[in-house]
mmCIF file of C-alpha atoms and ligand atoms in Angstrom:
data_model
loop_
_atom_site.group_PDB
_atom_site.id
_atom_site.type_symbol
_atom_site.label_atom_id
_atom_site.label_comp_id
_atom_site.label_asym_id
_atom_site.label_seq_id
_atom_site.Cartn_x
_atom_site.Cartn_y
_atom_site.Cartn_z
ATOM 1 C CA MET A 1 -40.139 -87.181 -14.205
ATOM 2 C CA ASP A 2 -42.597 -87.589 -17.088
ATOM 3 C CA ILE A 3 -46.049 -86.021 -16.634
ATOM 4 C CA ALA A 4 -47.791 -89.366 -15.925
ATOM 5 C CA THR A 5 -45.338 -90.268 -13.127
ATOM 6 C CA LEU A 6 -45.468 -86.717 -11.782
ATOM 7 C CA MET A 7 -49.265 -86.808 -11.585
ATOM 8 C CA GLU A 8 -49.339 -90.284 -10.035
ATOM 9 C CA THR A 9 -46.740 -89.361 -7.399
ATOM 10 C CA GLY A 10 -48.431 -86.019 -6.689
ATOM 11 C CA GLU A 11 -51.792 -87.760 -6.220
ATOM 12 C CA GLN A 12 -50.150 -89.969 -3.592
ATOM 13 C CA CYS A 13 -48.282 -87.387 -1.556
ATOM 14 C CA LEU A 14 -49.790 -83.932 -2.033
ATOM 15 C CA MET A 15 -52.899 -82.861 -0.141
ATOM 16 C CA ARG A 16 -55.864 -82.817 -2.496
ATOM 17 C CA THR A 17 -56.429 -79.065 -2.331
ATOM 18 C CA ASN A 18 -56.377 -78.430 -6.081
ATOM 19 C CA ALA A 19 -57.973 -80.088 -9.095
ATOM 20 C CA ARG A 20 -54.928 -79.738 -11.353
ATOM 21 C CA LEU A 21 -54.792 -79.922 -15.141
ATOM 22 C CA PRO A 22 -52.552 -82.639 -16.643
ATOM 23 C CA LEU A 23 -49.783 -80.149 -17.318
ATOM 24 C CA ALA A 24 -46.476 -79.263 -15.630
ATOM 25 C CA LEU A 25 -44.776 -76.021 -16.594
ATOM 26 C CA CYS A 26 -41.040 -75.814 -16.141
ATOM 27 C CA ARG A 27 -39.719 -72.800 -18.048
ATOM 28 C CA GLY A 28 -40.861 -69.380 -19.191
ATOM 29 C CA GLU A 29 -39.654 -66.410 -21.175
ATOM 30 C CA GLY A 30 -41.674 -63.226 -21.549
ATOM 31 C CA SER A 31 -45.260 -64.160 -22.460
ATOM 32 C CA TRP A 32 -44.352 -67.794 -23.217
ATOM 33 C CA VAL A 33 -44.126 -70.926 -21.060
ATOM 34 C CA TRP A 34 -42.991 -74.478 -21.820
ATOM 35 C CA ASP A 35 -44.295 -77.735 -20.353
ATOM 36 C CA THR A 36 -42.172 -80.731 -19.400
ATOM 37 C CA ASP A 37 -42.765 -82.268 -22.868
ATOM 38 C CA GLY A 38 -41.311 -79.148 -24.526
ATOM 39 C CA LYS A 39 -44.647 -77.785 -25.790
ATOM 40 C CA ARG A 40 -44.873 -73.983 -25.863
ATOM 41 C CA TYR A 41 -47.883 -71.908 -24.758
ATOM 42 C CA LEU A 42 -48.837 -68.249 -24.632
ATOM 43 C CA ASP A 43 -49.416 -67.561 -20.952
ATOM 44 C CA PHE A 44 -52.644 -65.594 -20.429
ATOM 45 C CA VAL A 45 -52.973 -66.888 -16.865
ATOM 46 C CA THR A 46 -49.666 -65.503 -15.486
ATOM 47 C CA GLY A 47 -49.963 -67.652 -12.365
ATOM 48 C CA LEU A 48 -53.269 -65.851 -11.750
ATOM 49 C CA ALA A 49 -52.129 -62.260 -12.173
ATOM 50 C CA VAL A 50 -48.691 -62.785 -10.635
ATOM 51 C CA THR A 51 -46.030 -62.749 -13.371
ATOM 52 C CA SER A 52 -47.193 -59.428 -14.776
ATOM 53 C CA LEU A 53 -43.745 -58.537 -16.163
ATOM 54 C CA GLY A 54 -43.538 -61.902 -17.893
ATOM 55 C CA HIS A 55 -41.252 -64.830 -17.151
ATOM 56 C CA ALA A 56 -37.502 -64.596 -16.617
ATOM 57 C CA HIS A 57 -37.526 -60.799 -16.927
ATOM 58 C CA PRO A 58 -33.786 -60.018 -17.331
ATOM 59 C CA GLU A 59 -33.842 -57.157 -14.821
ATOM 60 C CA LEU A 60 -35.583 -59.260 -12.181
ATOM 61 C CA VAL A 61 -33.218 -62.174 -12.813
ATOM 62 C CA ARG A 62 -30.327 -59.769 -12.250
ATOM 63 C CA VAL A 63 -31.798 -58.400 -8.990
ATOM 64 C CA ILE A 64 -32.583 -61.899 -7.685
ATOM 65 C CA ARG A 65 -29.036 -63.110 -8.425
ATOM 66 C CA GLU A 66 -27.465 -60.017 -6.908
ATOM 67 C CA GLN A 67 -29.596 -60.075 -3.754
ATOM 68 C CA ALA A 68 -29.218 -63.855 -3.304
ATOM 69 C CA GLY A 69 -25.443 -63.389 -3.277
ATOM 70 C CA LEU A 70 -25.712 -60.711 -0.588
ATOM 71 C CA MET A 71 -28.452 -61.813 1.822
ATOM 72 C CA LEU A 72 -31.928 -63.363 1.484
ATOM 73 C CA HIS A 73 -33.321 -62.746 4.923
ATOM 74 C CA SER A 74 -32.351 -61.053 8.159
ATOM 75 C CA SER A 75 -35.331 -60.464 10.477
ATOM 76 C CA ASN A 76 -37.629 -57.622 11.406
ATOM 77 C CA LEU A 77 -35.594 -57.412 14.599
ATOM 78 C CA TYR A 78 -33.402 -55.213 12.370
ATOM 79 C CA TRP A 79 -33.835 -52.631 9.640
ATOM 80 C CA ASN A 80 -33.287 -53.690 6.045
ATOM 81 C CA GLU A 81 -32.734 -51.230 3.241
ATOM 82 C CA PRO A 82 -34.736 -52.911 0.430
ATOM 83 C CA GLN A 83 -37.784 -53.027 2.745
ATOM 84 C CA VAL A 84 -37.542 -49.352 3.688
ATOM 85 C CA ARG A 85 -37.020 -48.406 0.037
ATOM 86 C CA LEU A 86 -40.099 -50.440 -0.944
ATOM 87 C CA ALA A 87 -42.251 -48.797 1.730
ATOM 88 C CA ARG A 88 -41.051 -45.388 0.503
ATOM 89 C CA ALA A 89 -41.776 -46.273 -3.151
ATOM 90 C CA LEU A 90 -45.283 -47.570 -2.423
ATOM 91 C CA THR A 91 -46.171 -44.614 -0.221
ATOM 92 C CA GLU A 92 -44.828 -42.167 -2.811
ATOM 93 C CA HIS A 93 -46.973 -43.791 -5.499
ATOM 94 C CA SER A 94 -50.194 -44.026 -3.458
ATOM 95 C CA PHE A 95 -52.403 -42.408 -0.823
ATOM 96 C CA ALA A 96 -50.670 -44.454 1.881
ATOM 97 C CA GLU A 97 -48.311 -43.199 4.564
ATOM 98 C CA ARG A 98 -47.106 -46.503 6.019
ATOM 99 C CA ALA A 99 -46.626 -50.093 4.834
ATOM 100 C CA PHE A 100 -46.407 -53.505 6.471
ATOM 101 C CA PHE A 101 -45.029 -56.466 4.506
ATOM 102 C CA CYS A 102 -46.046 -60.109 4.627
ATOM 103 C CA ASN A 103 -46.059 -63.071 2.237
ATOM 104 C CA SER A 104 -49.446 -63.457 0.575
ATOM 105 C CA GLY A 105 -52.768 -61.865 -0.172
ATOM 106 C CA ALA A 106 -54.617 -63.689 2.576
ATOM 107 C CA GLU A 107 -51.988 -62.608 5.084
ATOM 108 C CA ALA A 108 -52.270 -58.975 3.959
ATOM 109 C CA ASN A 109 -56.055 -59.120 4.415
ATOM 110 C CA GLU A 110 -55.693 -60.746 7.851
ATOM 111 C CA GLY A 111 -53.491 -57.798 8.773
ATOM 112 C CA ALA A 112 -56.091 -55.364 7.429
ATOM 113 C CA ILE A 113 -58.844 -57.008 9.496
ATOM 114 C CA LYS A 114 -56.723 -56.781 12.663
ATOM 115 C CA LEU A 115 -55.835 -53.169 11.864
ATOM 116 C CA ALA A 116 -59.495 -52.250 11.292
ATOM 117 C CA ARG A 117 -60.671 -53.821 14.554
ATOM 118 C CA LYS A 118 -57.932 -52.135 16.562
ATOM 119 C CA HIS A 119 -58.476 -48.774 14.837
ATOM 120 C CA ALA A 120 -62.209 -48.902 15.590
ATOM 121 C CA LYS A 121 -61.584 -49.713 19.260
ATOM 122 C CA GLN A 122 -59.008 -46.947 19.605
ATOM 123 C CA HIS A 123 -61.172 -44.270 18.020
ATOM 124 C CA TYR A 124 -64.792 -45.275 18.674
ATOM 125 C CA GLY A 125 -65.078 -48.007 21.348
ATOM 126 C CA SER A 126 -65.318 -51.772 21.589
ATOM 127 C CA HIS A 127 -68.798 -52.087 19.991
ATOM 128 C CA LYS A 128 -67.422 -51.300 16.511
ATOM 129 C CA THR A 129 -66.196 -54.713 15.346
ATOM 130 C CA LYS A 130 -68.139 -55.625 12.201
ATOM 131 C CA ILE A 131 -66.330 -56.335 8.942
ATOM 132 C CA ILE A 132 -68.474 -55.941 5.822
ATOM 133 C CA SER A 133 -67.428 -57.279 2.434
ATOM 134 C CA LEU A 134 -69.195 -57.990 -0.855
ATOM 135 C CA ARG A 135 -71.173 -61.024 -1.849
ATOM 136 C CA GLY A 136 -69.158 -62.753 -4.587
ATOM 137 C CA SER A 137 -65.847 -61.375 -3.290
ATOM 138 C CA PHE A 138 -62.640 -63.305 -2.700
ATOM 139 C CA HIS A 139 -60.177 -62.303 0.019
ATOM 140 C CA GLY A 140 -58.156 -65.472 0.716
ATOM 141 C CA ARG A 141 -58.199 -68.817 2.516
ATOM 142 C CA THR A 142 -57.016 -68.140 6.065
ATOM 143 C CA LEU A 143 -59.847 -68.093 8.583
ATOM 144 C CA ALA A 144 -60.654 -64.372 8.805
ATOM 145 C CA ALA A 145 -59.928 -63.690 5.102
ATOM 146 C CA LEU A 146 -62.099 -66.727 4.276
ATOM 147 C CA THR A 147 -64.901 -65.346 6.409
ATOM 148 C CA ALA A 148 -64.625 -62.011 4.579
ATOM 149 C CA THR A 149 -64.851 -63.943 1.294
ATOM 150 C CA GLY A 150 -68.468 -63.544 0.202
ATOM 151 C CA GLN A 151 -68.863 -66.982 -1.378
ATOM 152 C CA GLU A 152 -70.374 -69.701 0.767
ATOM 153 C CA LYS A 153 -68.781 -72.544 -1.204
ATOM 154 C CA TYR A 154 -65.339 -71.583 0.136
ATOM 155 C CA ARG A 155 -66.482 -71.242 3.765
ATOM 156 C CA ARG A 156 -68.607 -74.392 4.020
ATOM 157 C CA GLY A 157 -67.133 -77.023 6.334
ATOM 158 C CA PHE A 158 -64.803 -74.679 8.207
ATOM 159 C CA GLU A 159 -67.254 -73.396 10.808
ATOM 160 C CA PRO A 160 -67.176 -71.970 13.417
ATOM 161 C CA LEU A 161 -65.916 -68.912 11.569
ATOM 162 C CA PRO A 162 -64.784 -65.680 13.241
ATOM 163 C CA ALA A 163 -67.706 -63.522 14.402
ATOM 164 C CA ASP A 164 -69.051 -60.181 13.170
ATOM 165 C CA PHE A 165 -68.696 -60.508 9.410
ATOM 166 C CA ALA A 166 -71.536 -59.709 6.981
ATOM 167 C CA TYR A 167 -71.970 -59.222 3.230
ATOM 168 C CA ALA A 168 -73.280 -56.386 1.064
ATOM 169 C CA GLU A 169 -74.586 -56.594 -2.502
ATOM 170 C CA ARG A 170 -72.315 -55.245 -5.197
ATOM 171 C CA ASP A 171 -73.513 -51.941 -6.724
ATOM 172 C CA ASP A 172 -76.544 -51.636 -4.389
ATOM 173 C CA VAL A 173 -76.044 -48.209 -2.822
ATOM 174 C CA ALA A 174 -79.291 -48.173 -0.825
ATOM 175 C CA ALA A 175 -78.493 -51.522 0.820
ATOM 176 C CA LEU A 176 -74.955 -50.335 1.555
ATOM 177 C CA GLU A 177 -76.316 -47.351 3.530
ATOM 178 C CA GLU A 178 -78.161 -49.852 5.764
ATOM 179 C CA ILE A 179 -75.495 -52.471 6.278
ATOM 180 C CA LEU A 180 -72.638 -50.056 6.979
ATOM 181 C CA ASP A 181 -73.817 -49.058 10.460
ATOM 182 C CA GLU A 182 -72.320 -47.620 13.646
ATOM 183 C CA ASN A 183 -70.998 -51.066 14.626
ATOM 184 C CA THR A 184 -68.963 -51.447 11.414
ATOM 185 C CA ALA A 185 -65.173 -51.236 11.638
ATOM 186 C CA ALA A 186 -64.326 -51.711 7.960
ATOM 187 C CA PHE A 187 -65.754 -52.241 4.506
ATOM 188 C CA PHE A 188 -63.614 -54.427 2.223
ATOM 189 C CA LEU A 189 -63.991 -54.451 -1.539
ATOM 190 C CA GLU A 190 -62.154 -55.431 -4.700
ATOM 191 C CA PRO A 191 -62.580 -52.617 -7.296
ATOM 192 C CA VAL A 192 -63.034 -55.426 -9.829
ATOM 193 C CA LEU A 193 -64.269 -58.691 -8.328
ATOM 194 C CA GLY A 194 -61.748 -61.188 -9.678
ATOM 195 C CA GLU A 195 -62.429 -64.755 -8.561
ATOM 196 C CA GLY A 196 -66.109 -63.770 -8.371
ATOM 197 C CA GLY A 197 -66.265 -63.465 -12.191
ATOM 198 C CA VAL A 198 -64.446 -60.236 -13.267
ATOM 199 C CA PHE A 199 -67.095 -57.657 -12.307
ATOM 200 C CA PRO A 200 -65.919 -54.022 -12.104
ATOM 201 C CA LEU A 201 -67.821 -52.061 -9.465
ATOM 202 C CA SER A 202 -69.782 -49.028 -10.636
ATOM 203 C CA LYS A 203 -68.322 -45.575 -10.040
ATOM 204 C CA GLU A 204 -71.507 -44.617 -8.211
ATOM 205 C CA PHE A 205 -71.035 -47.504 -5.757
ATOM 206 C CA MET A 206 -67.354 -46.704 -5.182
ATOM 207 C CA LEU A 207 -68.163 -43.034 -4.482
ATOM 208 C CA ALA A 208 -71.029 -43.999 -2.177
ATOM 209 C CA ALA A 209 -68.766 -46.433 -0.303
ATOM 210 C CA ARG A 210 -66.248 -43.627 0.262
ATOM 211 C CA ASN A 211 -68.893 -41.163 1.437
ATOM 212 C CA ILE A 212 -70.670 -43.556 3.799
ATOM 213 C CA CYS A 213 -67.392 -44.803 5.302
ATOM 214 C CA THR A 214 -66.174 -41.253 5.913
ATOM 215 C CA LYS A 215 -69.524 -40.228 7.424
ATOM 216 C CA LYS A 216 -69.726 -43.238 9.756
ATOM 217 C CA GLY A 217 -66.075 -43.576 10.792
ATOM 218 C CA ILE A 218 -65.575 -46.852 8.895
ATOM 219 C CA LEU A 219 -62.252 -47.782 7.292
ATOM 220 C CA LEU A 220 -62.591 -48.298 3.545
ATOM 221 C CA VAL A 221 -60.279 -51.141 2.569
ATOM 222 C CA PHE A 222 -59.470 -51.894 -1.063
ATOM 223 C CA ASP A 223 -58.215 -55.394 -1.752
ATOM 224 C CA GLU A 224 -56.038 -54.668 -4.796
ATOM 225 C CA ILE A 225 -54.274 -58.006 -4.577
ATOM 226 C CA GLN A 226 -55.428 -58.887 -8.091
ATOM 227 C CA THR A 227 -56.345 -55.465 -9.504
ATOM 228 C CA GLY A 228 -53.196 -53.704 -8.289
ATOM 229 C CA MET A 229 -49.687 -53.387 -9.709
ATOM 230 C CA GLY A 230 -50.643 -52.138 -13.147
ATOM 231 C CA ARG A 231 -53.236 -54.798 -13.983
ATOM 232 C CA SER A 232 -55.938 -52.151 -14.602
ATOM 233 C CA GLY A 233 -53.639 -49.977 -16.720
ATOM 234 C CA TYR A 234 -53.005 -47.786 -13.665
ATOM 235 C CA LEU A 235 -50.715 -48.711 -10.796
ATOM 236 C CA PHE A 236 -53.839 -49.231 -8.646
ATOM 237 C CA ALA A 237 -57.339 -49.787 -10.021
ATOM 238 C CA HIS A 238 -58.931 -47.312 -7.615
ATOM 239 C CA GLU A 239 -57.162 -44.511 -9.525
ATOM 240 C CA THR A 240 -59.573 -45.143 -12.410
ATOM 241 C CA TYR A 241 -62.487 -44.378 -10.075
ATOM 242 C CA GLY A 242 -60.996 -41.296 -8.436
ATOM 243 C CA VAL A 243 -61.811 -42.859 -5.051
ATOM 244 C CA THR A 244 -59.151 -43.306 -2.366
ATOM 245 C CA PRO A 245 -59.312 -45.927 0.388
ATOM 246 C CA ASP A 246 -57.943 -45.722 3.943
ATOM 247 C CA VAL A 247 -56.259 -49.105 3.636
ATOM 248 C CA MET A 248 -55.113 -51.187 0.667
ATOM 249 C CA THR A 249 -53.787 -54.725 0.376
ATOM 250 C CA LEU A 250 -51.417 -55.959 -2.323
ATOM 251 C CA ALA A 251 -49.702 -59.254 -3.190
ATOM 252 C CA LYS A 252 -49.619 -61.329 -6.413
ATOM 253 C CA ALA A 253 -47.677 -59.201 -8.980
ATOM 254 C CA LEU A 254 -45.841 -57.079 -6.409
ATOM 255 C CA ALA A 255 -42.649 -59.142 -6.790
ATOM 256 C CA ASN A 256 -43.594 -60.949 -10.041
ATOM 257 C CA GLY A 257 -43.639 -64.398 -8.395
ATOM 258 C CA ILE A 258 -41.434 -64.028 -5.335
ATOM 259 C CA PRO A 259 -44.002 -64.310 -2.502
ATOM 260 C CA VAL A 260 -44.806 -60.949 -0.924
ATOM 261 C CA GLY A 261 -47.871 -59.171 0.408
ATOM 262 C CA ALA A 262 -48.346 -55.602 1.561
ATOM 263 C CA LEU A 263 -50.741 -53.774 3.846
ATOM 264 C CA LEU A 264 -50.790 -50.032 3.172
ATOM 265 C CA ALA A 265 -52.597 -47.387 5.190
ATOM 266 C CA GLY A 266 -53.050 -43.622 5.296
ATOM 267 C CA GLY A 267 -54.284 -41.119 7.897
ATOM 268 C CA SER A 268 -55.143 -42.370 11.376
ATOM 269 C CA ALA A 269 -55.267 -45.975 10.072
ATOM 270 C CA ALA A 270 -51.515 -45.792 9.413
ATOM 271 C CA GLU A 271 -50.882 -45.065 13.102
ATOM 272 C CA THR A 272 -52.865 -48.046 14.434
ATOM 273 C CA PHE A 273 -50.258 -50.719 15.038
ATOM 274 C CA ALA A 274 -47.762 -50.435 17.885
ATOM 275 C CA PRO A 275 -44.709 -52.683 18.386
ATOM 276 C CA GLY A 276 -45.882 -56.220 19.163
ATOM 277 C CA ASP A 277 -49.318 -55.868 17.512
ATOM 278 C CA HIS A 278 -48.474 -57.652 14.289
ATOM 279 C CA ALA A 279 -45.524 -59.386 12.627
ATOM 280 C CA SER A 280 -44.413 -61.922 10.048
ATOM 281 C CA THR A 281 -41.065 -63.767 10.041
ATOM 282 C CA PHE A 282 -40.504 -63.594 6.281
ATOM 283 C CA GLY A 283 -42.410 -60.336 5.757
ATOM 284 C CA GLY A 284 -40.485 -57.831 3.640
ATOM 285 C CA ASN A 285 -37.302 -59.871 3.621
ATOM 286 C CA LEU A 286 -34.396 -58.574 1.590
ATOM 287 C CA LEU A 287 -34.999 -60.760 -1.461
ATOM 288 C CA ALA A 288 -38.743 -60.115 -1.799
ATOM 289 C CA ALA A 289 -38.335 -56.401 -1.147
ATOM 290 C CA ALA A 290 -35.424 -56.003 -3.588
ATOM 291 C CA VAL A 291 -37.417 -57.663 -6.373
ATOM 292 C CA ALA A 292 -40.592 -55.705 -5.557
ATOM 293 C CA ASN A 293 -38.596 -52.463 -5.702
ATOM 294 C CA ARG A 294 -37.477 -53.263 -9.229
ATOM 295 C CA VAL A 295 -41.058 -54.232 -10.207
ATOM 296 C CA VAL A 296 -42.360 -50.877 -8.962
ATOM 297 C CA GLU A 297 -39.551 -49.041 -10.785
ATOM 298 C CA ILE A 298 -40.291 -50.811 -14.074
ATOM 299 C CA MET A 299 -44.051 -50.314 -13.825
ATOM 300 C CA THR A 300 -43.694 -46.614 -13.067
ATOM 301 C CA GLU A 301 -41.213 -45.917 -15.881
ATOM 302 C CA GLU A 302 -42.562 -43.352 -18.321
ATOM 303 C CA GLY A 303 -44.746 -44.976 -20.940
ATOM 304 C CA PHE A 304 -45.199 -48.369 -19.235
ATOM 305 C CA LEU A 305 -48.747 -47.909 -17.915
ATOM 306 C CA PRO A 306 -49.994 -45.880 -20.934
ATOM 307 C CA ALA A 307 -48.830 -48.794 -23.112
ATOM 308 C CA VAL A 308 -50.790 -51.240 -20.928
ATOM 309 C CA ARG A 309 -53.883 -49.051 -21.359
ATOM 310 C CA ALA A 310 -53.478 -48.827 -25.138
ATOM 311 C CA LYS A 311 -52.785 -52.568 -25.646
ATOM 312 C CA SER A 312 -55.572 -53.672 -23.318
ATOM 313 C CA ALA A 313 -58.134 -51.318 -24.913
ATOM 314 C CA TRP A 314 -57.280 -52.721 -28.355
ATOM 315 C CA PHE A 315 -57.436 -56.309 -27.074
ATOM 316 C CA ALA A 316 -60.788 -55.790 -25.299
ATOM 317 C CA ALA A 317 -62.284 -54.260 -28.472
ATOM 318 C CA GLU A 318 -60.985 -57.133 -30.644
ATOM 319 C CA LEU A 319 -62.224 -59.672 -28.101
ATOM 320 C CA GLY A 320 -65.673 -58.066 -28.252
ATOM 321 C CA LYS A 321 -65.701 -58.309 -32.075
ATOM 322 C CA LEU A 322 -64.562 -61.919 -31.938
ATOM 323 C CA ALA A 323 -67.246 -62.777 -29.363
ATOM 324 C CA ARG A 324 -70.001 -61.202 -31.475
ATOM 325 C CA ALA A 325 -68.763 -63.038 -34.576
ATOM 326 C CA ALA A 326 -68.909 -66.285 -32.580
ATOM 327 C CA GLY A 327 -72.515 -65.562 -31.544
ATOM 328 C CA ILE A 328 -71.729 -64.928 -27.864
ATOM 329 C CA ASP A 329 -74.375 -62.780 -26.139
ATOM 330 C CA GLY A 330 -72.340 -61.651 -23.136
ATOM 331 C CA GLU A 331 -70.137 -58.551 -23.095
ATOM 332 C CA VAL A 332 -66.423 -58.376 -22.353
ATOM 333 C CA ARG A 333 -66.043 -57.193 -18.739
ATOM 334 C CA GLY A 334 -63.130 -55.799 -16.770
ATOM 335 C CA LEU A 335 -60.446 -53.159 -16.632
ATOM 336 C CA GLY A 336 -57.089 -53.055 -18.418
ATOM 337 C CA PHE A 337 -55.631 -56.556 -18.703
ATOM 338 C CA MET A 338 -58.107 -58.102 -16.265
ATOM 339 C CA LEU A 339 -60.837 -59.182 -18.652
ATOM 340 C CA GLY A 340 -63.666 -61.696 -18.561
ATOM 341 C CA LEU A 341 -65.840 -63.054 -21.345
ATOM 342 C CA PRO A 342 -68.948 -65.059 -20.416
ATOM 343 C CA VAL A 343 -69.313 -67.993 -22.830
ATOM 344 C CA GLY A 344 -71.902 -70.123 -20.993
ATOM 345 C CA GLU A 345 -71.482 -73.791 -20.299
ATOM 346 C CA ARG A 346 -68.887 -74.310 -23.055
ATOM 347 C CA GLY A 347 -66.246 -72.454 -20.973
ATOM 348 C CA ALA A 348 -64.307 -75.558 -19.960
ATOM 349 C CA ARG A 349 -64.304 -76.911 -23.551
ATOM 350 C CA VAL A 350 -63.043 -73.605 -24.953
ATOM 351 C CA THR A 351 -60.289 -73.405 -22.317
ATOM 352 C CA GLU A 352 -59.217 -76.982 -23.074
ATOM 353 C CA SER A 353 -59.241 -76.344 -26.823
ATOM 354 C CA CYS A 354 -57.116 -73.190 -26.324
ATOM 355 C CA ARG A 355 -54.666 -75.208 -24.261
ATOM 356 C CA ARG A 356 -54.291 -77.824 -26.986
ATOM 357 C CA ARG A 357 -53.655 -75.020 -29.464
ATOM 358 C CA GLY A 358 -51.028 -73.370 -27.265
ATOM 359 C CA LEU A 359 -52.878 -70.706 -25.257
ATOM 360 C CA LEU A 360 -53.285 -70.910 -21.486
ATOM 361 C CA LEU A 361 -56.490 -69.319 -20.179
ATOM 362 C CA ASN A 362 -58.392 -69.655 -16.951
ATOM 363 C CA CYS A 363 -62.133 -70.221 -16.760
ATOM 364 C CA ILE A 364 -64.118 -68.991 -13.745
ATOM 365 C CA GLY A 365 -67.053 -71.124 -12.633
ATOM 366 C CA GLY A 366 -66.917 -73.066 -15.914
ATOM 367 C CA GLU A 367 -68.523 -70.096 -17.718
ATOM 368 C CA THR A 368 -66.333 -66.986 -17.800
ATOM 369 C CA LEU A 369 -63.070 -66.985 -19.740
ATOM 370 C CA ARG A 370 -60.544 -64.901 -17.835
ATOM 371 C CA PHE A 371 -57.715 -63.110 -19.639
ATOM 372 C CA LEU A 372 -54.720 -62.109 -17.512
ATOM 373 C CA PRO A 373 -51.842 -61.700 -19.975
ATOM 374 C CA PRO A 374 -48.504 -60.275 -18.873
ATOM 375 C CA LEU A 375 -48.597 -56.466 -18.974
ATOM 376 C CA THR A 376 -45.527 -56.701 -21.209
ATOM 377 C CA VAL A 377 -47.363 -58.755 -23.874
ATOM 378 C CA SER A 378 -46.779 -57.647 -27.478
ATOM 379 C CA GLU A 379 -49.464 -56.813 -30.023
ATOM 380 C CA THR A 380 -48.333 -59.795 -32.109
ATOM 381 C CA GLU A 381 -48.839 -62.085 -29.108
ATOM 382 C CA LEU A 382 -52.274 -60.584 -28.429
ATOM 383 C CA ALA A 383 -53.238 -61.170 -32.057
ATOM 384 C CA ALA A 384 -51.961 -64.769 -31.855
ATOM 385 C CA ALA A 385 -54.097 -65.360 -28.748
ATOM 386 C CA LEU A 386 -57.178 -63.973 -30.516
ATOM 387 C CA ASP A 387 -56.544 -66.336 -33.460
ATOM 388 C CA ILE A 388 -56.337 -69.354 -31.179
ATOM 389 C CA LEU A 389 -59.448 -68.272 -29.297
ATOM 390 C CA ALA A 390 -61.420 -67.859 -32.530
ATOM 391 C CA GLN A 391 -60.476 -71.414 -33.556
ATOM 392 C CA ALA A 392 -61.373 -72.773 -30.097
ATOM 393 C CA LEU A 393 -64.758 -71.013 -30.086
ATOM 394 C CA ALA A 394 -65.501 -72.385 -33.564
ATOM 395 C CA GLU A 395 -64.614 -75.897 -32.362
ATOM 396 C CA ALA A 396 -66.630 -75.681 -29.109
HETATM 397 C C1 PLP B 1 -58.661 -60.216 -4.600
HETATM 398 C C2 PLP B 1 -57.883 -61.278 -3.903
HETATM 399 N N1 PLP B 1 -57.658 -61.172 -2.585
HETATM 400 C C3 PLP B 1 -56.953 -62.099 -1.925
HETATM 401 C C4 PLP B 1 -56.448 -63.211 -2.552
HETATM 402 C C5 PLP B 1 -55.659 -64.213 -1.778
HETATM 403 O O1 PLP B 1 -54.316 -64.128 -2.093
HETATM 404 P P1 PLP B 1 -53.309 -65.317 -1.719
HETATM 405 O O2 PLP B 1 -53.702 -66.497 -2.543
HETATM 406 O O3 PLP B 1 -51.948 -64.768 -2.044
HETATM 407 O O4 PLP B 1 -53.473 -65.577 -0.257
HETATM 408 C C6 PLP B 1 -56.664 -63.369 -3.929
HETATM 409 C C7 PLP B 1 -56.166 -64.562 -4.636
HETATM 410 O O5 PLP B 1 -56.627 -64.935 -5.677
HETATM 411 C C8 PLP B 1 -57.392 -62.377 -4.622
HETATM 412 O O6 PLP B 1 -57.636 -62.480 -5.943
#
């Protein structure tokens, strides 16, 4: 199907949930993707922080082929070895003691909300039901995750929403002391707000969140769906803060594009669910778990994460120089390879110009360019992206 026919047919038969660009991607290799007309692009979107090991990674292709020939899915009525191995790998590499697997970020957060409410009831009584999250946060589109999402534009029209959710201001420690009260079951945060504009939280706020939650018997939940799996230059972004949560959610890059989500918990939180409390048909199936295992192995190989830190530090510094040369006031924000550059109202024009020149970027709110390259990107590819961006900024 040519792109015009594809768009026309899609407009007729797909629900209008997304405003899509006039582009269909059909093939990828490493940091590069090709559209249906054969044009090649550098992929600095990575399916929104999903294909972090690049496209068609030979090791992942091998694991997918091998696992597909054995078994894709059994059921959580039974044990499956890839799932147990994945739970062991994630618990060995984090604070967590137990894992639950599902299929998406929203589903992982739904699980975390259920876990928090049940944990609070078990340990403190039925008054402790409130879920606090940050204004500007994004936690997913299912009803409870949507309610935790601190952006009204996503929630509008879907009322009535689940009860007992409220929002705190990012980096306001004094206000956090007030809002996290004795009725609060959990405090959810993204260490770097992603969809909200790439805003890393301050260390002071992260430490205060940990202290208040511990003092008041509140579960601290880190949504590392976007920041996790090496994106920050560490396996999990909270490692850069030296602050450990009670619960963490993962998805996106965990299986490099095969849908999977994870809910991880430590301490008493890990003991909350009993058989029958929670489940997911596809959750942790053999294919998703086998691929995720290989992703974790690759990302924790010696030298992988230090290389991400070195490449991303160089890229952020170069991006800053380029922005100053282009007369941009705003600073580069973010951690590792999760970077944002505020460019004002010309954001959409710059993104479009980059696309024409062969670089895919995402723009948040029409104003912040978001850079999410594969963690495996080469220095030559980073330099090529900077060249294209400089041309696009000059044009816009
Ligand atoms: C921080 C964060 N949490 C949750 C989600 C929702 O994940 P999913 O789209 O897999 O449901 C996203 C998606 O962008 C996200 O960035």
